[in-house]
Short mmCIF file of C-alpha atoms and ligand atoms in Angstrom, two decimals:
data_model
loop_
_atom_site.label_atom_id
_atom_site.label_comp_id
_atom_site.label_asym_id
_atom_site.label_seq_id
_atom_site.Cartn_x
_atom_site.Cartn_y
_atom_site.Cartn_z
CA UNK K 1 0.00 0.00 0.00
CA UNK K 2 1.00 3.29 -0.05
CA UNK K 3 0.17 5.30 3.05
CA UNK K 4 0.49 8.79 3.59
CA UNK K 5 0.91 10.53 7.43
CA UNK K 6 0.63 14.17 8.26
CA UNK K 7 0.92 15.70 12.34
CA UNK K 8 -1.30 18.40 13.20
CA UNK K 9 -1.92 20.70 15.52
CA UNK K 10 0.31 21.95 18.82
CA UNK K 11 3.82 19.58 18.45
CA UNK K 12 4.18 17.32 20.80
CA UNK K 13 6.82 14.81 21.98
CA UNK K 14 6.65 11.62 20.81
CA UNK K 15 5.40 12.79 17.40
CA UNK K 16 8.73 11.55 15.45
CA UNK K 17 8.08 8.10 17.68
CA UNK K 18 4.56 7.99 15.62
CA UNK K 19 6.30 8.70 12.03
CA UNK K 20 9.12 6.27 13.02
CA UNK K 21 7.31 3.00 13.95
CA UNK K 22 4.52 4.04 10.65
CA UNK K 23 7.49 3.79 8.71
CA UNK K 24 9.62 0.70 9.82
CA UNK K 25 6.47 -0.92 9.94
CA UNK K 26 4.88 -0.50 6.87
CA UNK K 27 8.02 -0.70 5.40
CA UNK K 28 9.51 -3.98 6.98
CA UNK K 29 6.59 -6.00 7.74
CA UNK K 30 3.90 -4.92 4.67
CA UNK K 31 6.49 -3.49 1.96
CA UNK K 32 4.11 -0.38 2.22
CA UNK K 33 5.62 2.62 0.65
CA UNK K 34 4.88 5.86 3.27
CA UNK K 35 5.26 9.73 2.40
CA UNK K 36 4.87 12.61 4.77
CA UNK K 37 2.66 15.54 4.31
CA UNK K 38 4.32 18.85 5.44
CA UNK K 39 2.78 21.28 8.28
CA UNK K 40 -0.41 18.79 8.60
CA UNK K 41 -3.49 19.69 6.68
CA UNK K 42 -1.45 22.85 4.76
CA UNK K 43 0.53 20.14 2.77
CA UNK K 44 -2.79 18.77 1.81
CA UNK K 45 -3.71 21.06 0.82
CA UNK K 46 -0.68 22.46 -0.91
CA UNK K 47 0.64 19.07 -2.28
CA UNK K 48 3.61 19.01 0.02
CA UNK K 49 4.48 16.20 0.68
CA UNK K 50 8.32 13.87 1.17
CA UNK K 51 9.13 10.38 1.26
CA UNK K 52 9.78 8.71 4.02
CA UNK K 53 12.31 5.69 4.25
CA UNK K 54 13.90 3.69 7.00
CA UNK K 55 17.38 5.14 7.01
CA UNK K 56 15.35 8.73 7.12
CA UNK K 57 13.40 7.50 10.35
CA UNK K 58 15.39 5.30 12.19
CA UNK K 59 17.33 7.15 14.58
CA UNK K 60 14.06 9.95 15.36
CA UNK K 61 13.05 8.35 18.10
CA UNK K 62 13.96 10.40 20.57
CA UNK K 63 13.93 13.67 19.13
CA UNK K 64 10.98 15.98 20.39
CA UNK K 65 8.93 18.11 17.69
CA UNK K 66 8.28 16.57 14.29
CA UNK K 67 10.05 15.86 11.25
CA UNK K 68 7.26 16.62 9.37
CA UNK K 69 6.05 20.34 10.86
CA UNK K 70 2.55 21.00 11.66
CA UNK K 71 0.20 23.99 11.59
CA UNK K 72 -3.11 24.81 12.80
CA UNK K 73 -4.87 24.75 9.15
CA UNK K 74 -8.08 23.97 8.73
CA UNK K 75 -9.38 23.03 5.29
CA UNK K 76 -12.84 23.40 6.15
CA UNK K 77 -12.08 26.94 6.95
CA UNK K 78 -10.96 27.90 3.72
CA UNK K 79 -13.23 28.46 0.65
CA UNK K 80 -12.90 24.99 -1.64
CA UNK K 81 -10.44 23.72 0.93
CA UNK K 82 -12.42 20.56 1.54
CA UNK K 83 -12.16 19.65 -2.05
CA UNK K 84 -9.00 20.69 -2.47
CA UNK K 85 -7.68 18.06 0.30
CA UNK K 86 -9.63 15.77 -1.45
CA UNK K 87 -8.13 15.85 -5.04
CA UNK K 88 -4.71 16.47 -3.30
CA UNK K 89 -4.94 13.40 -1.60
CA UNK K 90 -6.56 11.31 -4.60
CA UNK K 91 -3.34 13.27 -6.50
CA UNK K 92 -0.58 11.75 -4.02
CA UNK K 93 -1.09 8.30 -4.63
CA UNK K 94 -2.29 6.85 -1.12
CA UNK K 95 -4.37 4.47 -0.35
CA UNK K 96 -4.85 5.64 3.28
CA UNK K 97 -3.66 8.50 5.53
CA UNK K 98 -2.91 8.44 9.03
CA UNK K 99 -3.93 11.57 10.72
CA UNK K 100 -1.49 12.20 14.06
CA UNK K 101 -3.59 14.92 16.09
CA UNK K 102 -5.73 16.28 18.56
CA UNK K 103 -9.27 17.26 18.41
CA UNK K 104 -9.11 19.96 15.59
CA UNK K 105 -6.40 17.80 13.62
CA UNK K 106 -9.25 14.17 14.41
CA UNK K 107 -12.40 16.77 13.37
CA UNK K 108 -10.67 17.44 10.23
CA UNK K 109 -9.96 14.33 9.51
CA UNK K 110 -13.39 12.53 10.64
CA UNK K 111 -15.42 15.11 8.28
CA UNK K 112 -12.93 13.77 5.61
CA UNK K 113 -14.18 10.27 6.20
CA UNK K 114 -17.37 10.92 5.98
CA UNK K 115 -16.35 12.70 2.55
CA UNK K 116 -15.08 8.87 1.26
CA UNK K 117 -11.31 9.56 2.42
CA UNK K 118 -9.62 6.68 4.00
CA UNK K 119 -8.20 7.89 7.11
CA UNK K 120 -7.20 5.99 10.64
CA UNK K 121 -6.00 8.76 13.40
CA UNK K 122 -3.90 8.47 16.02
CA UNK K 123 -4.37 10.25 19.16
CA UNK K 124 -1.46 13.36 20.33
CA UNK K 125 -1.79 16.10 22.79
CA UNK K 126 0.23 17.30 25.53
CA UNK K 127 -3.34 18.41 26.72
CA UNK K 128 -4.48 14.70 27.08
CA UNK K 129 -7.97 15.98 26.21
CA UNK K 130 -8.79 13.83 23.66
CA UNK K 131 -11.57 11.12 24.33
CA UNK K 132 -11.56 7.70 23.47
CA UNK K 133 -8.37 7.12 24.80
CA UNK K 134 -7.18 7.33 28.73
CA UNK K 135 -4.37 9.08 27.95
CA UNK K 136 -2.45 10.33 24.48
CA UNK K 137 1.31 10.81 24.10
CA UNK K 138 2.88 14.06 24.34
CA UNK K 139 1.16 14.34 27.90
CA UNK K 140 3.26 11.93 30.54
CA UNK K 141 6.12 14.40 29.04
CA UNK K 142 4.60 17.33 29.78
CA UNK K 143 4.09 16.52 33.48
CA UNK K 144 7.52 15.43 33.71
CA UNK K 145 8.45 18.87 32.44
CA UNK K 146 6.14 20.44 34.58
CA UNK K 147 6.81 18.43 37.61
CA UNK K 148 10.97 19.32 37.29
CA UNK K 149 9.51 22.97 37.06
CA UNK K 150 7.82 22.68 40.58
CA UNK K 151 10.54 21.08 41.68
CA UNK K 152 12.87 24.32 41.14
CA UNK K 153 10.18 26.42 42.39
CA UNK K 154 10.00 25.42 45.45
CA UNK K 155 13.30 25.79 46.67
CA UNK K 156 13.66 29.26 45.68
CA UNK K 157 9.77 30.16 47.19
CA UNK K 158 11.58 28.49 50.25
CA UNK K 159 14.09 30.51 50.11
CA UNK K 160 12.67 33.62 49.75
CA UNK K 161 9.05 32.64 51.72
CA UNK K 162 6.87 33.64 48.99
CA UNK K 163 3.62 32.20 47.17
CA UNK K 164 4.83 31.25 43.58
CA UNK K 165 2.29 30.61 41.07
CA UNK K 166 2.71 28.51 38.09
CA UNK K 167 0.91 28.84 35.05
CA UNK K 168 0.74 25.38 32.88
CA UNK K 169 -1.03 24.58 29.73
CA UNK K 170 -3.78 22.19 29.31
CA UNK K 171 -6.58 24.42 27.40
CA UNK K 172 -9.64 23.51 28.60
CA UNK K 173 -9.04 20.64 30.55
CA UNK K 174 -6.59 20.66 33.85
CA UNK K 175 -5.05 17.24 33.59
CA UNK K 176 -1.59 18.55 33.14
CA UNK K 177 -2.37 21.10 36.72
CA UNK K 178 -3.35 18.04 38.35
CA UNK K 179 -0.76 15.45 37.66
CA UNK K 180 1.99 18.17 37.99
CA UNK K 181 0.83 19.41 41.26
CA UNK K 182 0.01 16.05 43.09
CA UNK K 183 3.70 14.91 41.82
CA UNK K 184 5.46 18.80 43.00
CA UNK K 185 3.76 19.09 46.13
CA UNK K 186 1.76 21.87 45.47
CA UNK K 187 -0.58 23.75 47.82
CA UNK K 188 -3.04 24.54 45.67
CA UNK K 189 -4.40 23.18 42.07
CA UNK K 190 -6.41 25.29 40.18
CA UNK K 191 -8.14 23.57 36.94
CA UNK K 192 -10.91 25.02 34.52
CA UNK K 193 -13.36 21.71 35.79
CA UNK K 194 -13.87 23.71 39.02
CA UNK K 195 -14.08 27.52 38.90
CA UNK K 196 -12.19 28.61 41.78
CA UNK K 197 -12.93 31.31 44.58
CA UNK K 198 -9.98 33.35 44.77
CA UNK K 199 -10.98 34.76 48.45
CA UNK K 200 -11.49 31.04 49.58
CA UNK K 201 -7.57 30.55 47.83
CA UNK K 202 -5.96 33.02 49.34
CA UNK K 203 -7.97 32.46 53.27
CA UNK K 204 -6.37 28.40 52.62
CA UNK K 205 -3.16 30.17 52.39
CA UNK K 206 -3.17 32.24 54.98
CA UNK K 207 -3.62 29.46 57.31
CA UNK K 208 -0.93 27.46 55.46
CA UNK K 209 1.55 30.24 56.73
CA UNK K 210 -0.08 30.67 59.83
CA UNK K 211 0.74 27.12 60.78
CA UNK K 212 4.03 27.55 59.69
CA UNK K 213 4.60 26.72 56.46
CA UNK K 214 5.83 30.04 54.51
CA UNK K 215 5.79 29.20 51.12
CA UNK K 216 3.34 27.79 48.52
CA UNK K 217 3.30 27.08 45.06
CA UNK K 218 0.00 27.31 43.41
CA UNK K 219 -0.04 25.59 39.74
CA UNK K 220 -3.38 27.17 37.89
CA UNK K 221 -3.91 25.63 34.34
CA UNK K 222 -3.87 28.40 31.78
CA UNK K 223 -7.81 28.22 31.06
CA UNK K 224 -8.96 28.12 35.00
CA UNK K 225 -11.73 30.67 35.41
CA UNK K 226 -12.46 32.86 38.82
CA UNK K 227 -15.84 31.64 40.08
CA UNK K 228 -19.19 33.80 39.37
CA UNK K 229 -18.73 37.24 40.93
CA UNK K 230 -16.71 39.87 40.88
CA UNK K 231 -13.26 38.06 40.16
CA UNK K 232 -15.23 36.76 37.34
CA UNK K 233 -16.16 39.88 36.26
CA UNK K 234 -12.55 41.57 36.35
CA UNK K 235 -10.86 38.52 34.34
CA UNK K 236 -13.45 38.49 31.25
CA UNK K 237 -12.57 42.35 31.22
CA UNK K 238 -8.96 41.55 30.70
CA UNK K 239 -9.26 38.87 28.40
CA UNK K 240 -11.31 40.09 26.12
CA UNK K 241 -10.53 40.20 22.49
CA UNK K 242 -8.30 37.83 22.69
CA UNK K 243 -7.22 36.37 19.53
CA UNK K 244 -7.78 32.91 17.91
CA UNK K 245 -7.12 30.55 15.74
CA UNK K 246 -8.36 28.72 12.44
CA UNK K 247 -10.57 26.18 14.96
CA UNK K 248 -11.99 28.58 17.10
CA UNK K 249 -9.64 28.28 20.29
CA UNK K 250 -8.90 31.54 21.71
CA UNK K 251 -5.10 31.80 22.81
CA UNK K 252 -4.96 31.07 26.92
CA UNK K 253 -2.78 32.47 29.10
CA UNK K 254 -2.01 35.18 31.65
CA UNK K 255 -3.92 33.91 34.92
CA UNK K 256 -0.70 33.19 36.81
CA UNK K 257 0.22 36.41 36.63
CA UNK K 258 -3.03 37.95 37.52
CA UNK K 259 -3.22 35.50 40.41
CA UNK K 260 -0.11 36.40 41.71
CA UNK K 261 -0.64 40.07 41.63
CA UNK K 262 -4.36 39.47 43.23
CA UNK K 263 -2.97 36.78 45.79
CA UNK K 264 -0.07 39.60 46.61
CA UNK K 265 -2.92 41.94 47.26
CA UNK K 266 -4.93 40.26 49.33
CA UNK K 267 -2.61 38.12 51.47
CA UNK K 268 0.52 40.56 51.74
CA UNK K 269 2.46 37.56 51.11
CA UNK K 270 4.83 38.34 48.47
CA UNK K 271 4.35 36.68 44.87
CA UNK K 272 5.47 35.90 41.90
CA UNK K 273 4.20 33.93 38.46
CA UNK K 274 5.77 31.42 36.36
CA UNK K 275 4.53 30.33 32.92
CA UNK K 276 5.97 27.17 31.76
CA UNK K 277 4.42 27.60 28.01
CA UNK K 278 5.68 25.89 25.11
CA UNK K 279 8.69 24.59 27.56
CA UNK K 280 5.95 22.02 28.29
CA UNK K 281 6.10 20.58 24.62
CA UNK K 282 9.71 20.58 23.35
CA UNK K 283 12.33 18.40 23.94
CA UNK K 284 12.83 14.58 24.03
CA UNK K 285 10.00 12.70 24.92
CA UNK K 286 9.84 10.55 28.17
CA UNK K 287 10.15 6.58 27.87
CA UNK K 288 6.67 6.55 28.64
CA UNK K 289 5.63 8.65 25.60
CA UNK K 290 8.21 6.77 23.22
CA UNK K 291 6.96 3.55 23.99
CA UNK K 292 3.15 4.58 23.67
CA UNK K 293 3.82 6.60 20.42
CA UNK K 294 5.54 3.56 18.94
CA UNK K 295 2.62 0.97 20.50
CA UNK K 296 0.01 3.94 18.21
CA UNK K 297 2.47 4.52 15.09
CA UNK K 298 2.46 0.33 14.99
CA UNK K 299 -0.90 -0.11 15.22
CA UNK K 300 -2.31 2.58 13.11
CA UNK K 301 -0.62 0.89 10.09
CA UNK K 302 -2.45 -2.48 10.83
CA UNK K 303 -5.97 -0.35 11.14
CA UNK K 304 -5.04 0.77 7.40
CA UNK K 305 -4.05 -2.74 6.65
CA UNK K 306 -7.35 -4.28 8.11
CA UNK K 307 -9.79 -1.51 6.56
CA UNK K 308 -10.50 0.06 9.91
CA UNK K 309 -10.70 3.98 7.79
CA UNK K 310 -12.91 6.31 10.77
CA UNK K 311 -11.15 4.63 13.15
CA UNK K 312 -8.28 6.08 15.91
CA UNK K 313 -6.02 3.96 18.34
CA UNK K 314 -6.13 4.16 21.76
CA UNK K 315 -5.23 3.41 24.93
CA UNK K 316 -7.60 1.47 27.13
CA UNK K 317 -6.86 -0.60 30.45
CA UNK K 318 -3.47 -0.78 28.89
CA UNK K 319 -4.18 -2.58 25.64
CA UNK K 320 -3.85 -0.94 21.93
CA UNK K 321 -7.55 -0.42 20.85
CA UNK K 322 -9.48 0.85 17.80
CA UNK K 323 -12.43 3.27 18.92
CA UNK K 324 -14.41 5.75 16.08
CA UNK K 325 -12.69 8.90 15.31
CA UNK K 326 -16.15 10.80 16.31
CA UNK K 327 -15.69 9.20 19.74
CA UNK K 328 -12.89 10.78 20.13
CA UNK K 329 -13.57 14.32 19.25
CA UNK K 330 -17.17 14.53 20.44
CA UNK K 331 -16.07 15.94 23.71
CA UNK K 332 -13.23 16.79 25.95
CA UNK K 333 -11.78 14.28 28.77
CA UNK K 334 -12.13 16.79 31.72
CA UNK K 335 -9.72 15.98 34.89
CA UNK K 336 -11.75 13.12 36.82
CA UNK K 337 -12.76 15.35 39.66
CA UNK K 338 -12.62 12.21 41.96
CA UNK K 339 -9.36 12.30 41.68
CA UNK K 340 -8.70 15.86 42.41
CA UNK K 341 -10.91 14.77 45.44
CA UNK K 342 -9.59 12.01 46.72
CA UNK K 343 -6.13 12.50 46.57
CA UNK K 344 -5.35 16.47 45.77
CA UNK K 345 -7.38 17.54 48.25
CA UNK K 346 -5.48 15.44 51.21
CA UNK K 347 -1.54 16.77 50.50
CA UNK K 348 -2.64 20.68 48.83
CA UNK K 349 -3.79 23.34 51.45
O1 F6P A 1 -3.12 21.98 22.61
C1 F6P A 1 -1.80 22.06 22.98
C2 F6P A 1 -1.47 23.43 23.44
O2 F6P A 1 -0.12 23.37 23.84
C3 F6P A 1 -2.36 24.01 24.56
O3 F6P A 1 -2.04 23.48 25.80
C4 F6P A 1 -2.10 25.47 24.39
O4 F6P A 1 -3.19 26.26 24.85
C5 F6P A 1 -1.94 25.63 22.92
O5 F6P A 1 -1.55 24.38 22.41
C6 F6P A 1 -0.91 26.67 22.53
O6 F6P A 1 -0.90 26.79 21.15
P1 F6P A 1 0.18 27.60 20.31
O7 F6P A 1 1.41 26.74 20.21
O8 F6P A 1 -0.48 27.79 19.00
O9 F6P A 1 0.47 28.87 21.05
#
């Protein structure tokens, strides 16, 4: 066969891991001949596209980003681009693509299906919203990242007995806040599942330091919202207008720094923001994230081999699964709240 892959979206370690075991495997096991698309649905639609051999993927396994670039394009977005992906695909030769994204990258390509395009996805986010799957690759990285972050930061809040807040990504969904701040210690988790009550934040803290403890790191994912109310009020003011992009997502980010300004303010205790931002997605992926993006890349090529087009991989109870692409994108995983329950709620405060 001849199989074409493409990586949209945010990069995201492990992504090379993905092209690398597509490759060797459709290459050594099926004789499959692969090419890449360039920047993910913009080589579609622009006819960009490489080949992809063995000797060109073998040693990108632990290199973070992609190979192959990746943009936020969305074909549907652009007058005739629909059709245009279409013939460009037809043009290239392939009998199947394999779509490596998150949900914008997955909606693309499960409208494409439905359009008669043979397509298997494969699940990638640092975000680990995707559903379908309990968790994508890109995201046990992140943490890591994250986690190392915390680590630093609270030596030097120690040091200097001050609230330090850090800012982490995870766009709607506060699974990288969570993970992060069970595994740094953190006294507080703030996650867009659970509107928080800044006045209720910053009375917890008090009493932290009142029983002795004289620094705190606070990690607030960048799309946690200030509960109803005032606080509410004052953060919509400031983040209004802000841009977005071809899918509709508005660019997050600045609520550490407000937070530590407002938890300054009303506490006295001395703050200061971090924002970990795109630190969170470049590098070398974790072992973790290799050996999960090489468990997808494998399996996606026997979904094309076996006919299973509409279909993504995932991860379920451990095993490599097929679930419908629609699954996946219908709606966000959120942070299971029983978790942030049961266990953040007994070491934050
Ligand atoms: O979806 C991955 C993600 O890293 C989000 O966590 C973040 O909000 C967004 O992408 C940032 O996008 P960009 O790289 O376009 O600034």
């Amino acid at each position: 066969m001849r199989i074409g892959i493409l990586n949209g979206g945010g990069d995201c370690p492990g992504l090379n891991a993905v092209t690398r075991a597509v490759v060797l495997t459709g290459r050594l096991r099926h004789d499959d001949d692969v090419i890449g698309f360039l920047d993910g649905w913009k080589g579609v639609l622009e006819g960009a596209h490489i080949p992809l051999g063995v000797e060109r993927c073998r040693d990108i396994l632990t290199i973070g980003g992609t190979i192959l670039g990746t943009s936020r394009t969305n074909p549907y977005k652009i007058d005739g681009g629909a059709e245009r992906a279409i013939a460009s695909i037809g043009a290239s030769g392939v009998d199947a693509l394999i779509a490596v994204g998150g949900e914008d990258t997955l909606g693309v390509a499960s409208r494409l299906v439905a359009d008669g395009v043979a397509v298997v996805g494969v699940p990638k986010t640092i975000d680990n919203d995707l559903g379908g799957t309990e968790v994508t690759f890109g995201f046990d990285t992140a943490v890591q990242i994250a986690t190392d972050a915390i680590d630093r930061l609270q030596t030097t809040a120690e040091s200097h007995h001050r609230v330090i807040v850090c800012e982490v990504m995870g766009r709607h969904v506060g699974w990288i806040a969570t993970y992060a701040g069970i595994a740094g210690g953190a006294a507080e988790i703030l996650v867009p599942e659970v509107p928080f009550a800044l006045d209720e934040v910053c009375a917890r803290l008090r009493r932290r330091h009142e029983r002795g403890q004289f620094s705190s790191i606070v990690v607030v994912s960048e799309g946690a919202v200030p509960a109803p109310g005032p606080d509410a009020d004052a953060w919509e003011r400031l983040t209004a207008g802000a841009s977005s992009d071809a899918f509709g997502h508005a660019r997050l980010g600045g609520i550490g720094a407000w937070l530590a300004d407002e938890i300054e303010k009303r506490t006295g205790f001395e703050s200061r923001p971090t924002i970990l931002g795109h630190i969170q997605r470049g590098g070398t992926p974790t072992a973790y994230d290799r050996v999960l993006a090489t468990r997808f890349g494998v399996a996606a090529v026997e979904a094309v081999h076996d006919g299973a087009f509409g279909s993504m991989v995932a991860l379920r109870a451990g095993e490599i699964v097929r679930v419908p692409i629609d699954e996946a994108v219908s709606q966000p995983k959120r942070v299971d709240l029983g978790l942030v329950e049961a266990v953040a709620s007994v070491f934050t405060g």
